[in-house]
JSON list of C-alpha atoms in Angstrom, two decimals:
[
{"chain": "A", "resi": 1, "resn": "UNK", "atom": "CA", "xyz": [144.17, 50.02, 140.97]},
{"chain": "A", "resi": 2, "resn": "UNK", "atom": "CA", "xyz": [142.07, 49.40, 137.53]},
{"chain": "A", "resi": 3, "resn": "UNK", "atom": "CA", "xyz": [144.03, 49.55, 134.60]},
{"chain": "A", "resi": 4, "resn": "UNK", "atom": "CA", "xyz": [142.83, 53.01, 133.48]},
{"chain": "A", "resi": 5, "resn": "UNK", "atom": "CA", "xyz": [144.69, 54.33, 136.88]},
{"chain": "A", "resi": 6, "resn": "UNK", "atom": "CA", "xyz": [147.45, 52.37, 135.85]},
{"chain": "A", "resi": 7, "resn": "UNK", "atom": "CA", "xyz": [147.60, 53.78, 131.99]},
{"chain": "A", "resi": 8, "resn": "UNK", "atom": "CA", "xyz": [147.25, 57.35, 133.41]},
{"chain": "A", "resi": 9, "resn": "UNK", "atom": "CA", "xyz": [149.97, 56.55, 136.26]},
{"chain": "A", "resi": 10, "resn": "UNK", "atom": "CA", "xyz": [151.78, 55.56, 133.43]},
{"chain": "A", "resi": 11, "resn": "UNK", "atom": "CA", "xyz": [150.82, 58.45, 131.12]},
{"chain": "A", "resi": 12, "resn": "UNK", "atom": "CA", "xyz": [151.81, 60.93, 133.82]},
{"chain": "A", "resi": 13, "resn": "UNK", "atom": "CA", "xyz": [154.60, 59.00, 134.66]},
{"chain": "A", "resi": 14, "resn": "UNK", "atom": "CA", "xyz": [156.27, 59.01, 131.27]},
{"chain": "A", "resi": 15, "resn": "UNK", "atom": "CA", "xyz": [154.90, 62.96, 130.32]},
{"chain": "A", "resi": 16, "resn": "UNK", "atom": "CA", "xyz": [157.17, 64.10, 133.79]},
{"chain": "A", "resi": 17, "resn": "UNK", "atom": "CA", "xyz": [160.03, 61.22, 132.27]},
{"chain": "A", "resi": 18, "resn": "UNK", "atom": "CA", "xyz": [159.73, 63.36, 128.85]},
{"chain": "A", "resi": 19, "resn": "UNK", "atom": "CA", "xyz": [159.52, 67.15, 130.40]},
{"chain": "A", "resi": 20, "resn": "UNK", "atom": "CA", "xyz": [162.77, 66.45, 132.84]},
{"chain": "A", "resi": 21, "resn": "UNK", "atom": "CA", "xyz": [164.76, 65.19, 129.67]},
{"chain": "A", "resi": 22, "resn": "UNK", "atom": "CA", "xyz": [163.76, 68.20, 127.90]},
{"chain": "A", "resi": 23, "resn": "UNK", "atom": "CA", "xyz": [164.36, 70.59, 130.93]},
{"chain": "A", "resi": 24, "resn": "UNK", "atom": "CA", "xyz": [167.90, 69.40, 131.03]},
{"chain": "A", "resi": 25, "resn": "UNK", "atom": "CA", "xyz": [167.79, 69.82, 127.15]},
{"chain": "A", "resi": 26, "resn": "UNK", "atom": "CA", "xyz": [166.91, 73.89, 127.72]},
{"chain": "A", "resi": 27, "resn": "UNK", "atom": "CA", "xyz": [169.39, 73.54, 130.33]},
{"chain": "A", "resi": 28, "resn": "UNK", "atom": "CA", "xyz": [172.42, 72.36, 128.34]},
{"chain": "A", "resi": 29, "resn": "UNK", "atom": "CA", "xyz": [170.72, 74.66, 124.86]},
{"chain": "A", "resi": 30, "resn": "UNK", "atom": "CA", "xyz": [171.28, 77.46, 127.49]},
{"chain": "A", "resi": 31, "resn": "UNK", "atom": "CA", "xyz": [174.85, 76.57, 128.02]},
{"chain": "A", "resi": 32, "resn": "UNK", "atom": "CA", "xyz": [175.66, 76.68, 124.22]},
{"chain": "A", "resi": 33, "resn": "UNK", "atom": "CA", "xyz": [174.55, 80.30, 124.03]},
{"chain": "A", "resi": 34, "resn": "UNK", "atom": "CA", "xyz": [176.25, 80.85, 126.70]},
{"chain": "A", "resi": 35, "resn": "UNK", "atom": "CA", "xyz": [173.37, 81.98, 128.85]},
{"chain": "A", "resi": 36, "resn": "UNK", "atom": "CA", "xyz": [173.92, 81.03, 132.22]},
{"chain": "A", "resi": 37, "resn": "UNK", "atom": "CA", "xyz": [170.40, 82.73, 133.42]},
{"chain": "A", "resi": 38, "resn": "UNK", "atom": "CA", "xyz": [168.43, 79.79, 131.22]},
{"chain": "A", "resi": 39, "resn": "UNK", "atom": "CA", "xyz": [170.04, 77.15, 133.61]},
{"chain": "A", "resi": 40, "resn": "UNK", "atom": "CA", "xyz": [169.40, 78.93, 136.70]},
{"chain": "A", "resi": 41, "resn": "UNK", "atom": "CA", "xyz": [165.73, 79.54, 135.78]},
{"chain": "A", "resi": 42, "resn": "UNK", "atom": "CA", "xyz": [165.39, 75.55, 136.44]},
{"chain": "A", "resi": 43, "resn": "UNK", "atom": "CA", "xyz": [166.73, 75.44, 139.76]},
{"chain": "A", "resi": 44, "resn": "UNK", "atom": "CA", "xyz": [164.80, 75.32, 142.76]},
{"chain": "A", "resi": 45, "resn": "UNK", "atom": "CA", "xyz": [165.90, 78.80, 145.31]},
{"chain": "A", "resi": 46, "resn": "UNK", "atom": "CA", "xyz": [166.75, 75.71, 147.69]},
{"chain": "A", "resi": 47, "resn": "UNK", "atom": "CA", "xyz": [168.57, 73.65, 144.68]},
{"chain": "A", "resi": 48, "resn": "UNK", "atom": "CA", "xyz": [172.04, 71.35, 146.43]},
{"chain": "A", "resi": 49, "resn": "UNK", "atom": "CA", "xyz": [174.91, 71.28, 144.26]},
{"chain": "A", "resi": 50, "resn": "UNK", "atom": "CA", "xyz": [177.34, 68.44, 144.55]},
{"chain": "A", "resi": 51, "resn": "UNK", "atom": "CA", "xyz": [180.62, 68.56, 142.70]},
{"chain": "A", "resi": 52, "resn": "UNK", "atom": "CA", "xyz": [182.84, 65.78, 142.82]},
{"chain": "A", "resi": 53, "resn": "UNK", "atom": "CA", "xyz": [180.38, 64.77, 145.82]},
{"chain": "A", "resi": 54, "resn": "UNK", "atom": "CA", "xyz": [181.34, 67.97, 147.92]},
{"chain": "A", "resi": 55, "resn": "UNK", "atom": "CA", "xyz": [178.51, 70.20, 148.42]},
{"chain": "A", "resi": 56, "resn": "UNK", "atom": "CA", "xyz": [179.04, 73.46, 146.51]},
{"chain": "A", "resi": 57, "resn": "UNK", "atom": "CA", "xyz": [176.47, 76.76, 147.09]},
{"chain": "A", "resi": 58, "resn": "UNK", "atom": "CA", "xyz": [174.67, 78.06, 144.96]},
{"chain": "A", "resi": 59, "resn": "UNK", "atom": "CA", "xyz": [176.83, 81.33, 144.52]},
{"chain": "A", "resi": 60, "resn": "UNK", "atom": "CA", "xyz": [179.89, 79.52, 144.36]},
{"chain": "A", "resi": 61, "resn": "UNK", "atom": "CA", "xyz": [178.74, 77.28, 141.71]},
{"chain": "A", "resi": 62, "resn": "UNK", "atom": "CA", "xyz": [177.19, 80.26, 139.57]},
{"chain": "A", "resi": 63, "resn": "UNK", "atom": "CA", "xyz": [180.64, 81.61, 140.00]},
{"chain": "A", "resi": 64, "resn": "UNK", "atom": "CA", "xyz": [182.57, 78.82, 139.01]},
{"chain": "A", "resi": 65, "resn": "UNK", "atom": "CA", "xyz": [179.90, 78.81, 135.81]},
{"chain": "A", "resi": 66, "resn": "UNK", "atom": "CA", "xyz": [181.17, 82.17, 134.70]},
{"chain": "A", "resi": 67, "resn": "UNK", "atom": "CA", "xyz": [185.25, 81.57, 135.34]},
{"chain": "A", "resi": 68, "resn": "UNK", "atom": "CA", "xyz": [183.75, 78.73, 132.59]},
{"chain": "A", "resi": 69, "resn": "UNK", "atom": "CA", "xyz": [183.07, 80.57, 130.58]},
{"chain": "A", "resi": 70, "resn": "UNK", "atom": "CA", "xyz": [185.59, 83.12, 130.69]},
{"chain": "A", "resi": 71, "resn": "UNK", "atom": "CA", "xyz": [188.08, 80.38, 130.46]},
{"chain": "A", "resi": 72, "resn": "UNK", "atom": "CA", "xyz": [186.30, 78.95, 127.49]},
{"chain": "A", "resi": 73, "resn": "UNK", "atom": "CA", "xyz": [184.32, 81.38, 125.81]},
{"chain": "A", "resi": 74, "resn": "UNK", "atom": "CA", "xyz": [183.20, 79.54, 122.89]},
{"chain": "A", "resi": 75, "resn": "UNK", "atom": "CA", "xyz": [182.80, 76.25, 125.21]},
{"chain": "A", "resi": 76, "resn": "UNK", "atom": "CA", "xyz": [180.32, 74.12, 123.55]},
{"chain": "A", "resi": 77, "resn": "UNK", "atom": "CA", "xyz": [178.45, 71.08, 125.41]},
{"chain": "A", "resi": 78, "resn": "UNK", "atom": "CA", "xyz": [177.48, 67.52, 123.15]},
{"chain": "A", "resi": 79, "resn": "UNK", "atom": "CA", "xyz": [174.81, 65.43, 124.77]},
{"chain": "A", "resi": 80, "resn": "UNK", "atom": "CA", "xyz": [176.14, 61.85, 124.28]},
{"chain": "A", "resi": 81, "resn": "UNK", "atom": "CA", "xyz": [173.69, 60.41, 125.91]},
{"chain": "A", "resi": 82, "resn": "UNK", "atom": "CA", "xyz": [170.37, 61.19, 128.35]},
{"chain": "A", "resi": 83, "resn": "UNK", "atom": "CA", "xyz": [168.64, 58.75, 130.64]},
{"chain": "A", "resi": 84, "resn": "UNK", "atom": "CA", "xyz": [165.92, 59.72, 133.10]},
{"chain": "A", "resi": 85, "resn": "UNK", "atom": "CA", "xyz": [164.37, 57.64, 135.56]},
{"chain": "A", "resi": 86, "resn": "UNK", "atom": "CA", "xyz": [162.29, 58.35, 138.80]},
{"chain": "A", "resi": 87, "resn": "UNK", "atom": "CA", "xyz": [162.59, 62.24, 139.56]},
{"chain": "A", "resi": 88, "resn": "UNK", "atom": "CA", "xyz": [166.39, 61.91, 138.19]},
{"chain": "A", "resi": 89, "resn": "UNK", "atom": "CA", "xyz": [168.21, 62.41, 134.71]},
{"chain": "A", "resi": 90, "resn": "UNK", "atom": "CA", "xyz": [171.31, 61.54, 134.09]},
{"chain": "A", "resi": 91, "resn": "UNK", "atom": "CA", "xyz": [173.55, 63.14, 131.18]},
{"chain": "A", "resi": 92, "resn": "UNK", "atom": "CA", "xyz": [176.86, 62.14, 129.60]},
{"chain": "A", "resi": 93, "resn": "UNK", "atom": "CA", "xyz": [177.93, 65.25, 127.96]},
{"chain": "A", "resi": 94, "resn": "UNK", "atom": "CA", "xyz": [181.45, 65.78, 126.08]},
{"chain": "A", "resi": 95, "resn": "UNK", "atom": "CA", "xyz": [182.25, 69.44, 126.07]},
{"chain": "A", "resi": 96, "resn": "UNK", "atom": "CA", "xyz": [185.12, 71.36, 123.48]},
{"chain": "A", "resi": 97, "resn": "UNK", "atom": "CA", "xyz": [186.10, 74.45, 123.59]},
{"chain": "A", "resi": 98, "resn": "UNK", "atom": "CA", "xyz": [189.12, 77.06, 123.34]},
{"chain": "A", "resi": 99, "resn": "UNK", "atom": "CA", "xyz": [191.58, 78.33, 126.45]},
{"chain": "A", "resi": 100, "resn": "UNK", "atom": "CA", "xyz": [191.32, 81.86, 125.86]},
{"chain": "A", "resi": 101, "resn": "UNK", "atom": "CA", "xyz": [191.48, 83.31, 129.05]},
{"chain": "A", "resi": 102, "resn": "UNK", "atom": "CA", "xyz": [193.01, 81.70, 132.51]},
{"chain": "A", "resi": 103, "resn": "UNK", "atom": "CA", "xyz": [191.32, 78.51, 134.00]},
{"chain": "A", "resi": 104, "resn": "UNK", "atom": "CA", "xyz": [192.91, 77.68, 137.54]},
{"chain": "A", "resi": 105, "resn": "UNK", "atom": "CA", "xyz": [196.76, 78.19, 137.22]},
{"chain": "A", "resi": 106, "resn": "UNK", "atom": "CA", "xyz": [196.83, 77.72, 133.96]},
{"chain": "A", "resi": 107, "resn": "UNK", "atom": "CA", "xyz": [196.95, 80.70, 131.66]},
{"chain": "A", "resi": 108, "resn": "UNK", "atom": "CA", "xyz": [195.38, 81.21, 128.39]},
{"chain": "A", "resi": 109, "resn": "UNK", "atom": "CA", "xyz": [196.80, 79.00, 125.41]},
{"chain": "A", "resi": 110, "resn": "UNK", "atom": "CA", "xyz": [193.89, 79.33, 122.72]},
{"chain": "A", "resi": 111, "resn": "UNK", "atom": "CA", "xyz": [194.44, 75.34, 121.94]},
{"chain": "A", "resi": 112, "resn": "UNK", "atom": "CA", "xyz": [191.61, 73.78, 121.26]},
{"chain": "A", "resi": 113, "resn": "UNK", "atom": "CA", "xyz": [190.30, 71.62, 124.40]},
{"chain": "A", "resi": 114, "resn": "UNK", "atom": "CA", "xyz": [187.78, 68.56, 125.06]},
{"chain": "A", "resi": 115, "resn": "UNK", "atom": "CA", "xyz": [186.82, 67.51, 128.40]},
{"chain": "A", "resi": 116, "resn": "UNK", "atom": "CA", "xyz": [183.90, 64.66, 129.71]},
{"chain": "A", "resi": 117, "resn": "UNK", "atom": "CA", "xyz": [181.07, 65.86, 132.13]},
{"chain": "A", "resi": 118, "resn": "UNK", "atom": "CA", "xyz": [178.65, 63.32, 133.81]},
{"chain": "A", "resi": 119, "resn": "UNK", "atom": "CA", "xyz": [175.01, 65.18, 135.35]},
{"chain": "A", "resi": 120, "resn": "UNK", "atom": "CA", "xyz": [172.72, 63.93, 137.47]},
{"chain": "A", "resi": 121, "resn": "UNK", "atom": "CA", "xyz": [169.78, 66.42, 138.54]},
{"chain": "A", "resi": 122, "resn": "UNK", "atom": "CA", "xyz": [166.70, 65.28, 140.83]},
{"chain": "A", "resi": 123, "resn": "UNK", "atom": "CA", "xyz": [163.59, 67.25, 140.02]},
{"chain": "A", "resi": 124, "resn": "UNK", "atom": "CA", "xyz": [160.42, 67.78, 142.17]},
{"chain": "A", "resi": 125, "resn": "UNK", "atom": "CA", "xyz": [157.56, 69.99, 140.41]},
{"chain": "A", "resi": 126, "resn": "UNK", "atom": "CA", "xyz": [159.33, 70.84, 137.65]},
{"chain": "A", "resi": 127, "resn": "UNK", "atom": "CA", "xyz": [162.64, 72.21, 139.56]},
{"chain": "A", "resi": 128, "resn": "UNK", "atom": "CA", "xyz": [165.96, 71.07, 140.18]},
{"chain": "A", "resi": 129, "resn": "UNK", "atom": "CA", "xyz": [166.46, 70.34, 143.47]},
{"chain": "A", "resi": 130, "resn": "UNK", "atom": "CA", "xyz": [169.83, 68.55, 143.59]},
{"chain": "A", "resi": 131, "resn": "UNK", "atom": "CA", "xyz": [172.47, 68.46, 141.14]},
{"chain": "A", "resi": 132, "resn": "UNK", "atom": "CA", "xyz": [175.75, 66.60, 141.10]},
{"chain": "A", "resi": 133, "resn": "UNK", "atom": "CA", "xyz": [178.50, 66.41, 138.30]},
{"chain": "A", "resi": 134, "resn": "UNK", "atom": "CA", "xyz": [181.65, 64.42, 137.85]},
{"chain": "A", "resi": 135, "resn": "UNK", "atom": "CA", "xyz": [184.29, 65.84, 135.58]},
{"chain": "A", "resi": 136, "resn": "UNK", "atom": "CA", "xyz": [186.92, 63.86, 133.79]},
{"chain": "A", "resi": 137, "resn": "UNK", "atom": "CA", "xyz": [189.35, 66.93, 132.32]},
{"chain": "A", "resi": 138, "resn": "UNK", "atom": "CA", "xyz": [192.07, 64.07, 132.13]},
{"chain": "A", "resi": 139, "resn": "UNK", "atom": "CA", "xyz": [191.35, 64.25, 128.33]},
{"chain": "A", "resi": 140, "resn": "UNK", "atom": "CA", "xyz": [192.14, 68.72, 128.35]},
{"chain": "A", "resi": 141, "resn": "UNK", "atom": "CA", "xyz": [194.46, 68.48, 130.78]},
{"chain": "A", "resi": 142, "resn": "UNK", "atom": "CA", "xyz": [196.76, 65.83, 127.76]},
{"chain": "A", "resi": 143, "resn": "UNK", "atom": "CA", "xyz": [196.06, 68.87, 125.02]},
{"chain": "A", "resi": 144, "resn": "UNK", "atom": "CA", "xyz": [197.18, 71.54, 127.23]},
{"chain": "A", "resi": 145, "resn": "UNK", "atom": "CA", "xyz": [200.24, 69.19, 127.72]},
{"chain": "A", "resi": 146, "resn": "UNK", "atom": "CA", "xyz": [200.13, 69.36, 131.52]},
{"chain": "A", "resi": 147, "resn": "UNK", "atom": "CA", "xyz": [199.97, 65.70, 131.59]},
{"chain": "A", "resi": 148, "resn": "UNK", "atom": "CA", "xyz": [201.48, 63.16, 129.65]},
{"chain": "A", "resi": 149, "resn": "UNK", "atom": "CA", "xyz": [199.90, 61.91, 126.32]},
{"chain": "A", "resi": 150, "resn": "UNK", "atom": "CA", "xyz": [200.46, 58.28, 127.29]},
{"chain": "A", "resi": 151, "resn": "UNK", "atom": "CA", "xyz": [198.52, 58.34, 130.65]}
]
């Protein structure tokens, strides 16, 4: 390969580096305004979810998306930090909000909540074509008092 292949390899590689960072940007702007139809608009129609590494579909993760926000309706995501690499980014996101309506078991208690989300989304052509997250609520789960403040 001459070194112009390389520098437009490199070009190209670091453009599709720069576009899937600022996909998942739109993606997480989306979430702030509460529109869940600007995240969906990245996903492939064959997209694999992966939550907690069990494979969730498609419907049942949209669904899960709106209990979110129903739960927490003015829930409000903070990119910490964004790494991409490959056909994969990688997000650290901190996410407060307010309980004001029921979110599993536990019924509304308008305190103000903050829980930790790591994302990891695989793109090909532009799409998301897997997705997993890990959630740490430990952190809500102390200010709704359900578990000690000490643990």
């Amino acid at each position: 390969m001459s070194m112009t292949e390389n520098a437009d390899r490199t070009t190209t590689d670091d453009r599709t580096l720069a576009e899937n960072k600022e996909r998942c940007l739109q993606m997480v702007a989306a979430w702030n305004r509460w529109e869940l139809n600007g995240i969906i608009r990245h996903w492939a129609p064959d997209v694999v979810h992966y939550s907690e590494d069990a494979v969730v579909d498609t419907d049942e993760m949209i669904r899960r998306m709106e209990g979110g926000l129903q739960a927490f309706p003015d829930l409000h995501l903070d990119v910490k930090s964004i790494i991409a690499e490959g056909d994969r980014v990688t997000l650290r996101i901190t996410i407060t909000a307010t309980q004001k309506g029921p979110f599993g078991d536990l019924p509304p208690t308008n305190k103000k909540v903050t829980w930790h989300i790591v994302e990891e989304l695989r793109f090909v052509d532009g799409k998301v074509v897997e997705h997993w997250d890990v959630m740490n609520y430990l952190p809500m789960l102390k200010e709704l008092g359900k578990v000690p403040a000490d643990v």
